[in-house]
PDB file of C-alpha atoms in Angstrom:
ATOM      1  CA  THR B 144     136.668  79.284  89.131  1.00  0.00           C
ATOM      2  CA  LYS B 145     135.954  77.695  92.496  1.00  0.00           C
ATOM      3  CA  SER B 146     132.793  79.760  93.003  1.00  0.00           C
ATOM      4  CA  GLU B 147     131.396  78.719  89.609  1.00  0.00           C
ATOM      5  CA  LYS B 148     132.086  75.059  90.407  1.00  0.00           C
ATOM      6  CA  ALA B 149     130.372  75.514  93.778  1.00  0.00           C
ATOM      7  CA  VAL B 150     127.283  76.940  92.060  1.00  0.00           C
ATOM      8  CA  GLU B 151     127.181  74.033  89.599  1.00  0.00           C
ATOM      9  CA  HIS B 152     127.551  71.542  92.452  1.00  0.00           C
ATOM     10  CA  LEU B 153     124.718  73.188  94.426  1.00  0.00           C
ATOM     11  CA  ILE B 154     122.419  73.247  91.382  1.00  0.00           C
ATOM     12  CA  CYS B 155     123.131  69.582  90.753  1.00  0.00           C
ATOM     13  CA  LEU B 156     122.419  68.761  94.408  1.00  0.00           C
ATOM     14  CA  MET B 157     119.179  70.768  94.339  1.00  0.00           C
ATOM     15  CA  GLU B 158     117.937  68.981  91.218  1.00  0.00           C
ATOM     16  CA  ARG B 159     118.787  65.458  92.405  1.00  0.00           C
ATOM     17  CA  SER B 160     118.069  65.515  96.133  1.00  0.00           C
ATOM     18  CA  GLU B 161     114.879  64.004  97.513  1.00  0.00           C
ATOM     19  CA  SER B 162     115.309  65.642 100.911  1.00  0.00           C
ATOM     20  CA  THR B 163     113.168  68.740 101.475  1.00  0.00           C
ATOM     21  CA  ASP B 164     115.584  70.076 104.086  1.00  0.00           C
ATOM     22  CA  VAL B 165     118.567  69.685 101.755  1.00  0.00           C
ATOM     23  CA  ILE B 166     116.737  71.405  98.906  1.00  0.00           C
ATOM     24  CA  ARG B 167     115.679  74.312 101.138  1.00  0.00           C
ATOM     25  CA  ASN B 168     119.240  74.789 102.395  1.00  0.00           C
ATOM     26  CA  VAL B 169     120.614  74.724  98.844  1.00  0.00           C
ATOM     27  CA  VAL B 170     118.003  77.229  97.665  1.00  0.00           C
ATOM     28  CA  GLU B 171     118.918  79.611 100.478  1.00  0.00           C
ATOM     29  CA  ALA B 172     122.609  79.244  99.599  1.00  0.00           C
ATOM     30  CA  LEU B 173     121.934  79.971  95.916  1.00  0.00           C
ATOM     31  CA  GLY B 174     119.895  83.030  96.883  1.00  0.00           C
ATOM     32  CA  SER B 175     122.870  84.294  98.909  1.00  0.00           C
ATOM     33  CA  ILE B 176     125.331  83.671  96.062  1.00  0.00           C
ATOM     34  CA  LYS B 177     123.125  85.717  93.670  1.00  0.00           C
ATOM     35  CA  SER B 178     124.476  84.217  90.466  1.00  0.00           C
ATOM     36  CA  GLU B 179     122.516  84.658  87.223  1.00  0.00           C
ATOM     37  CA  LYS B 180     123.313  80.998  86.439  1.00  0.00           C
ATOM     38  CA  THR B 181     121.006  79.900  89.239  1.00  0.00           C
ATOM     39  CA  VAL B 182     117.897  81.678  87.929  1.00  0.00           C
ATOM     40  CA  GLU B 183     116.661  79.099  85.412  1.00  0.00           C
ATOM     41  CA  PRO B 184     117.260  76.083  87.709  1.00  0.00           C
ATOM     42  CA  LEU B 185     115.424  77.893  90.513  1.00  0.00           C
ATOM     43  CA  ILE B 186     112.505  78.721  88.192  1.00  0.00           C
ATOM     44  CA  TRP B 187     112.432  75.043  87.134  1.00  0.00           C
ATOM     45  CA  LEU B 188     112.236  73.979  90.781  1.00  0.00           C
ATOM     46  CA  MET B 189     109.595  76.583  91.608  1.00  0.00           C
ATOM     47  CA  GLU B 190     107.329  75.359  88.792  1.00  0.00           C
ATOM     48  CA  LYS B 191     107.917  71.639  89.487  1.00  0.00           C
ATOM     49  CA  CYS B 192     107.857  71.510  93.294  1.00  0.00           C
ATOM     50  CA  GLU B 193     104.616  70.990  95.238  1.00  0.00           C
ATOM     51  CA  ASN B 194     106.056  71.704  98.680  1.00  0.00           C
ATOM     52  CA  PRO B 195     104.900  75.235  99.658  1.00  0.00           C
ATOM     53  CA  ASP B 196     107.859  75.789 102.010  1.00  0.00           C
ATOM     54  CA  VAL B 197     110.352  75.059  99.226  1.00  0.00           C
ATOM     55  CA  VAL B 198     108.423  77.160  96.727  1.00  0.00           C
ATOM     56  CA  ARG B 199     108.352  80.067  99.177  1.00  0.00           C
ATOM     57  CA  ASN B 200     112.125  79.790  99.628  1.00  0.00           C
ATOM     58  CA  VAL B 201     112.680  79.718  95.873  1.00  0.00           C
ATOM     59  CA  ALA B 202     110.558  82.856  95.390  1.00  0.00           C
ATOM     60  CA  SER B 203     112.603  84.648  98.055  1.00  0.00           C
ATOM     61  CA  ALA B 204     115.874  83.495  96.452  1.00  0.00           C
ATOM     62  CA  LEU B 205     114.757  84.769  93.033  1.00  0.00           C
ATOM     63  CA  GLY B 206     113.925  88.123  94.599  1.00  0.00           C
ATOM     64  CA  SER B 207     117.404  88.278  96.157  1.00  0.00           C
ATOM     65  CA  ILE B 208     119.080  87.542  92.813  1.00  0.00           C
ATOM     66  CA  LYS B 209     117.094  90.397  91.173  1.00  0.00           C
ATOM     67  CA  SER B 210     116.899  88.877  87.711  1.00  0.00           C
ATOM     68  CA  LYS B 211     114.110  90.164  85.463  1.00  0.00           C
ATOM     69  CA  LYS B 212     113.887  86.640  83.978  1.00  0.00           C
ATOM     70  CA  ALA B 213     112.000  85.646  87.116  1.00  0.00           C
ATOM     71  CA  VAL B 214     109.187  88.217  86.754  1.00  0.00           C
ATOM     72  CA  GLU B 215     106.807  86.286  84.479  1.00  0.00           C
ATOM     73  CA  PRO B 216     107.255  82.887  86.219  1.00  0.00           C
ATOM     74  CA  LEU B 217     106.636  84.586  89.572  1.00  0.00           C
ATOM     75  CA  ILE B 218     103.478  86.253  88.235  1.00  0.00           C
ATOM     76  CA  ARG B 219     102.213  82.885  86.961  1.00  0.00           C
ATOM     77  CA  LEU B 220     102.830  81.322  90.361  1.00  0.00           C
ATOM     78  CA  MET B 221     101.134  84.231  92.149  1.00  0.00           C
ATOM     79  CA  GLU B 222      98.019  83.801  90.003  1.00  0.00           C
ATOM     80  CA  LYS B 223      97.688  80.035  90.396  1.00  0.00           C
ATOM     81  CA  SER B 224      98.837  79.392  93.986  1.00  0.00           C
ATOM     82  CA  GLU B 225      96.247  78.842  96.700  1.00  0.00           C
ATOM     83  CA  SER B 226      98.724  79.274  99.571  1.00  0.00           C
ATOM     84  CA  SER B 227      98.701  82.721 101.192  1.00  0.00           C
ATOM     85  CA  ASP B 228     102.281  82.235 102.417  1.00  0.00           C
ATOM     86  CA  VAL B 229     103.513  81.382  98.926  1.00  0.00           C
ATOM     87  CA  ILE B 230     101.620  84.284  97.355  1.00  0.00           C
ATOM     88  CA  VAL B 231     103.027  86.762  99.894  1.00  0.00           C
ATOM     89  CA  ALA B 232     106.585  85.463  99.305  1.00  0.00           C
ATOM     90  CA  VAL B 233     106.110  85.836  95.541  1.00  0.00           C
ATOM     91  CA  ILE B 234     104.704  89.352  95.932  1.00  0.00           C
ATOM     92  CA  GLU B 235     107.672  90.356  98.111  1.00  0.00           C
ATOM     93  CA  ALA B 236     110.043  89.054  95.405  1.00  0.00           C
ATOM     94  CA  LEU B 237     108.122  91.003  92.735  1.00  0.00           C
ATOM     95  CA  GLY B 238     108.370  94.116  94.905  1.00  0.00           C
ATOM     96  CA  ILE B 239     112.158  93.772  94.830  1.00  0.00           C
ATOM     97  CA  LEU B 240     112.207  93.220  91.048  1.00  0.00           C
ATOM     98  CA  LYS B 241     110.072  96.360  90.375  1.00  0.00           C
ATOM     99  CA  SER B 242     108.889  95.482  86.871  1.00  0.00           C
ATOM    100  CA  GLU B 243     105.965  97.335  85.272  1.00  0.00           C
ATOM    101  CA  LYS B 244     104.751  93.925  84.031  1.00  0.00           C
ATOM    102  CA  GLU B 245     103.601  93.343  87.605  1.00  0.00           C
ATOM    103  CA  VAL B 246     101.204  96.284  87.768  1.00  0.00           C
ATOM    104  CA  GLU B 247      98.047  94.747  86.271  1.00  0.00           C
ATOM    105  CA  PRO B 248      98.399  91.292  87.913  1.00  0.00           C
ATOM    106  CA  LEU B 249      98.972  92.889  91.331  1.00  0.00           C
ATOM    107  CA  ALA B 250      96.026  95.268  90.839  1.00  0.00           C
ATOM    108  CA  ARG B 251      93.777  92.308  89.913  1.00  0.00           C
ATOM    109  CA  LEU B 252      94.959  90.485  93.016  1.00  0.00           C
ATOM    110  CA  ILE B 253      94.087  93.448  95.264  1.00  0.00           C
ATOM    111  CA  GLU B 254      90.625  93.632  93.717  1.00  0.00           C
ATOM    112  CA  LYS B 255      89.821  89.908  93.941  1.00  0.00           C
ATOM    113  CA  SER B 256      91.621  88.628  97.038  1.00  0.00           C
ATOM    114  CA  LYS B 257      89.838  88.450 100.388  1.00  0.00           C
ATOM    115  CA  ARG B 258      93.049  87.763 102.315  1.00  0.00           C
ATOM    116  CA  ARG B 259      94.315  90.882 104.080  1.00  0.00           C
ATOM    117  CA  SER B 260      97.966  89.751 104.199  1.00  0.00           C
ATOM    118  CA  VAL B 261      97.941  89.250 100.423  1.00  0.00           C
ATOM    119  CA  ILE B 262      96.264  92.605  99.751  1.00  0.00           C
ATOM    120  CA  ASN B 263      98.651  94.531 101.997  1.00  0.00           C
ATOM    121  CA  SER B 264     101.690  92.834 100.436  1.00  0.00           C
ATOM    122  CA  ALA B 265     100.427  93.634  96.929  1.00  0.00           C
ATOM    123  CA  ILE B 266      99.920  97.313  97.819  1.00  0.00           C
ATOM    124  CA  SER B 267     103.464  97.459  99.253  1.00  0.00           C
ATOM    125  CA  ALA B 268     104.888  95.852  96.095  1.00  0.00           C
ATOM    126  CA  LEU B 269     103.081  98.348  93.853  1.00  0.00           C
ATOM    127  CA  ASP B 270     104.314 101.164  96.077  1.00  0.00           C
ATOM    128  CA  LYS B 271     107.907 100.069  95.400  1.00  0.00           C
ATOM    129  CA  ILE B 272     107.301 100.145  91.635  1.00  0.00           C
ATOM    130  CA  GLY B 273     105.951 103.719  91.842  1.00  0.00           C
ATOM    131  CA  SER B 274     105.080 104.055  88.138  1.00  0.00           C
ATOM    132  CA  GLU B 275     102.575 106.439  86.496  1.00  0.00           C
ATOM    133  CA  LYS B 276     101.099 103.258  84.973  1.00  0.00           C
ATOM    134  CA  LEU B 277      99.659 102.620  88.427  1.00  0.00           C
ATOM    135  CA  VAL B 278      97.367 105.651  88.334  1.00  0.00           C
ATOM    136  CA  GLU B 279      94.404 104.179  86.432  1.00  0.00           C
ATOM    137  CA  PRO B 280      94.419 100.787  88.241  1.00  0.00           C
ATOM    138  CA  LEU B 281      94.635 102.558  91.600  1.00  0.00           C
ATOM    139  CA  MET B 282      91.744 104.892  90.759  1.00  0.00           C
ATOM    140  CA  MET B 283      89.605 101.882  89.864  1.00  0.00           C
ATOM    141  CA  LEU B 284      90.582 100.050  93.059  1.00  0.00           C
ATOM    142  CA  ILE B 285      89.765 103.079  95.219  1.00  0.00           C
ATOM    143  CA  VAL B 286      86.282 103.375  93.756  1.00  0.00           C
ATOM    144  CA  LYS B 287      85.621  99.632  94.225  1.00  0.00           C
ATOM    145  CA  SER B 288      87.256  99.141  97.643  1.00  0.00           C
ATOM    146  CA  ASN B 289      85.073  97.903 100.505  1.00  0.00           C
ATOM    147  CA  VAL B 290      87.708  97.650 103.243  1.00  0.00           C
ATOM    148  CA  GLN B 291      88.552 100.693 105.350  1.00  0.00           C
ATOM    149  CA  ASP B 292      92.294 100.266 105.874  1.00  0.00           C
ATOM    150  CA  VAL B 293      92.824  99.045 102.292  1.00  0.00           C
ATOM    151  CA  PHE B 294      90.950 102.103 101.013  1.00  0.00           C
ATOM    152  CA  ARG B 295      93.108 104.449 103.099  1.00  0.00           C
ATOM    153  CA  LYS B 296      96.343 102.811 101.895  1.00  0.00           C
ATOM    154  CA  LEU B 297      95.259 103.017  98.261  1.00  0.00           C
ATOM    155  CA  VAL B 298      94.332 106.713  98.564  1.00  0.00           C
ATOM    156  CA  LYS B 299      97.620 107.603 100.270  1.00  0.00           C
ATOM    157  CA  PHE B 300      99.551 105.585  97.700  1.00  0.00           C
ATOM    158  CA  LEU B 301      97.850 107.241  94.722  1.00  0.00           C
ATOM    159  CA  ASP B 302      98.224 110.638  96.365  1.00  0.00           C
ATOM    160  CA  ARG B 303     102.014 110.183  96.440  1.00  0.00           C
ATOM    161  CA  ILE B 304     102.076 109.311  92.732  1.00  0.00           C
ATOM    162  CA  ASN B 305      99.525 111.781  91.397  1.00  0.00           C
ATOM    163  CA  ARG B 306      97.647 114.113  93.754  1.00  0.00           C
ATOM    164  CA  ASP B 307      95.177 115.395  91.154  1.00  0.00           C
ATOM    165  CA  LYS B 308      94.147 111.830  90.268  1.00  0.00           C
ATOM    166  CA  SER B 309      93.741 110.842  93.908  1.00  0.00           C
ATOM    167  CA  ILE B 310      91.263 113.670  94.439  1.00  0.00           C
ATOM    168  CA  GLU B 311      89.553 112.938  91.121  1.00  0.00           C
ATOM    169  CA  SER B 312      88.975 109.323  92.205  1.00  0.00           C
ATOM    170  CA  LEU B 313      87.509 110.502  95.530  1.00  0.00           C
ATOM    171  CA  ILE B 314      85.121 112.822  93.713  1.00  0.00           C
ATOM    172  CA  VAL B 315      83.993 109.922  91.495  1.00  0.00           C
ATOM    173  CA  LEU B 316      83.419 107.967  94.695  1.00  0.00           C
ATOM    174  CA  LEU B 317      81.333 110.800  96.140  1.00  0.00           C
ATOM    175  CA  LYS B 318      79.182 110.992  93.022  1.00  0.00           C
ATOM    176  CA  THR B 319      78.613 107.285  92.474  1.00  0.00           C
ATOM    177  CA  ARG B 320      78.913 105.338  95.723  1.00  0.00           C
ATOM    178  CA  LYS B 321      75.535 103.881  96.604  1.00  0.00           C
ATOM    179  CA  ASN B 322      76.567 102.855 100.113  1.00  0.00           C
ATOM    180  CA  LYS B 323      76.857 106.304 101.709  1.00  0.00           C
ATOM    181  CA  GLY B 324      77.546 104.745 105.123  1.00  0.00           C
ATOM    182  CA  TYR B 325      80.837 103.474 103.739  1.00  0.00           C
ATOM    183  CA  LEU B 326      81.890 107.027 102.846  1.00  0.00           C
ATOM    184  CA  LYS B 327      81.649 107.996 106.517  1.00  0.00           C
ATOM    185  CA  TYR B 328      83.074 104.701 107.711  1.00  0.00           C
ATOM    186  CA  CYS B 329      86.267 105.213 105.688  1.00  0.00           C
ATOM    187  CA  SER B 330      86.609 108.809 106.974  1.00  0.00           C
ATOM    188  CA  LEU B 331      86.410 110.325 103.503  1.00  0.00           C
ATOM    189  CA  PRO B 332      85.831 113.883 104.793  1.00  0.00           C
ATOM    190  CA  GLU B 333      89.025 113.724 106.858  1.00  0.00           C
ATOM    191  CA  ILE B 334      91.012 112.203 103.992  1.00  0.00           C
ATOM    192  CA  MET B 335      89.853 114.786 101.458  1.00  0.00           C
ATOM    193  CA  SER B 336      90.439 117.764 103.752  1.00  0.00           C
ATOM    194  CA  SER B 337      93.876 116.407 104.692  1.00  0.00           C
ATOM    195  CA  ILE B 338      94.914 116.099 101.042  1.00  0.00           C
ATOM    196  CA  LEU B 339      93.684 119.580 100.202  1.00  0.00           C
ATOM    197  CA  SER B 340      95.227 121.240 103.263  1.00  0.00           C
ATOM    198  CA  ASP B 341      98.584 119.697 102.392  1.00  0.00           C
ATOM    199  CA  SER B 342      98.521 120.841  98.761  1.00  0.00           C
ATOM    200  CA  LEU B 343      99.950 123.887  97.065  1.00  0.00           C
ATOM    201  CA  ASN B 344      98.558 122.902  93.668  1.00  0.00           C
ATOM    202  CA  LEU B 345      96.439 125.696  92.202  1.00  0.00           C
ATOM    203  CA  LYS B 346      94.055 123.139  90.691  1.00  0.00           C
ATOM    204  CA  GLN B 347      92.767 122.327  94.140  1.00  0.00           C
ATOM    205  CA  SER B 348      90.484 125.369  94.143  1.00  0.00           C
ATOM    206  CA  GLU B 349      88.713 123.739  91.180  1.00  0.00           C
ATOM    207  CA  ILE B 350      88.259 120.601  93.274  1.00  0.00           C
ATOM    208  CA  VAL B 351      86.671 122.552  96.110  1.00  0.00           C
ATOM    209  CA  PHE B 352      84.329 124.201  93.616  1.00  0.00           C
ATOM    210  CA  ALA B 353      83.427 120.727  92.240  1.00  0.00           C
ATOM    211  CA  LEU B 354      82.594 119.485  95.751  1.00  0.00           C
ATOM    212  CA  LYS B 355      80.363 122.475  96.298  1.00  0.00           C
ATOM    213  CA  ASN B 356      78.559 121.757  93.009  1.00  0.00           C
ATOM    214  CA  ILE B 357      78.020 118.103  93.954  1.00  0.00           C
ATOM    215  CA  TYR B 358      76.465 119.306  97.206  1.00  0.00           C
ATOM    216  CA  VAL B 359      74.157 121.772  95.454  1.00  0.00           C
ATOM    217  CA  GLU B 360      73.065 119.267  92.770  1.00  0.00           C
ATOM    218  CA  SER B 361      72.608 116.230  95.030  1.00  0.00           C
ATOM    219  CA  LYS B 362      69.079 115.328  96.148  1.00  0.00           C
ATOM    220  CA  ASP B 363      70.319 112.652  98.518  1.00  0.00           C
ATOM    221  CA  THR B 364      70.190 113.889 102.134  1.00  0.00           C
ATOM    222  CA  GLU B 365      72.784 111.440 103.441  1.00  0.00           C
ATOM    223  CA  ARG B 366      75.237 112.284 100.654  1.00  0.00           C
ATOM    224  CA  LYS B 367      74.671 116.003 101.292  1.00  0.00           C
ATOM    225  CA  ASP B 368      75.461 115.482 104.986  1.00  0.00           C
ATOM    226  CA  ILE B 369      78.786 113.858 104.093  1.00  0.00           C
ATOM    227  CA  LEU B 370      79.651 116.645 101.655  1.00  0.00           C
ATOM    228  CA  PHE B 371      78.648 119.273 104.200  1.00  0.00           C
ATOM    229  CA  GLU B 372      80.989 117.712 106.764  1.00  0.00           C
ATOM    230  CA  MET B 373      83.765 117.455 104.202  1.00  0.00           C
ATOM    231  CA  ILE B 374      83.553 121.048 103.001  1.00  0.00           C
ATOM    232  CA  ASN B 375      83.432 122.405 106.541  1.00  0.00           C
ATOM    233  CA  LYS B 376      86.531 120.387 107.422  1.00  0.00           C
ATOM    234  CA  ILE B 377      88.246 121.878 104.378  1.00  0.00           C
ATOM    235  CA  LYS B 378      87.279 125.362 105.548  1.00  0.00           C
ATOM    236  CA  GLN B 379      88.704 124.636 109.004  1.00  0.00           C
ATOM    237  CA  THR B 380      91.979 123.078 107.849  1.00  0.00           C
ATOM    238  CA  THR B 381      92.904 125.303 104.914  1.00  0.00           C
ATOM    239  CA  GLY B 382      92.345 128.702 106.474  1.00  0.00           C
ATOM    240  CA  ARG B 383      91.630 131.482 103.997  1.00  0.00           C
ATOM    241  CA  ARG B 384      92.911 129.649 100.921  1.00  0.00           C
ATOM    242  CA  TYR B 385      89.440 128.580  99.685  1.00  0.00           C
ATOM    243  CA  LEU B 386      87.441 131.495 101.115  1.00  0.00           C
ATOM    244  CA  LYS B 387      86.218 132.657  97.690  1.00  0.00           C
ATOM    245  CA  GLU B 388      85.079 129.191  96.542  1.00  0.00           C
ATOM    246  CA  LEU B 389      83.275 128.449  99.824  1.00  0.00           C
ATOM    247  CA  LYS B 390      81.761 131.854 100.449  1.00  0.00           C
ATOM    248  CA  ASN B 391      78.137 131.644 101.624  1.00  0.00           C
ATOM    249  CA  PHE B 392      78.280 127.828 101.879  1.00  0.00           C
ATOM    250  CA  PRO B 393      75.952 126.128 102.312  1.00  0.00           C
TER     251      PRO B 393
END
């Protein structure tokens, strides 16, 4: 057909041209056509080309085509590239492809990267995947996080996937975090009380009881102050629901 011949002509032009502008225009056209035949030539170009603008365009085109063949090459590029713009473009393409193969590489990227644009893009991509396989990596990231807005996004994200696990990770944080100032800085009392006040899960009474026990057992004054603030916020926001668990507290 005419369209197939057009695709073949564009691929041939992309592979032979020495003009960056021509290659970029062809890549954009192939991304719009969304033919499976273009996937392997685009992957070839992405792995061969050293121009970050072209590579970014190829990643976007592969995302538009939505072929699962592109997942592993995109992950490899994400892990080796030093360009934030390229990495973000790759992450956006992976977010469209929504493969569970992306979960661990994206989680590692969130943990190791110091670039906010990269971290935020990776969280958004994981959010689009929305798999239960995300629960354990997210719990680990929450406990390790040192950035306020990243921490908040991770907690909200995990809370949407698995509320019990989001609260469990916060309790681990309360028990183990050595930097107590960070717990206040990231507004943990407000986050915890908000999650509990919005929940109808009967298990939440067990969580409140666990918080109370951490308070009673802790010998750290600063940690006790944070827990005291948290439990009082829970009392204020949840009404009578946890009256029995919090009776005579502190």
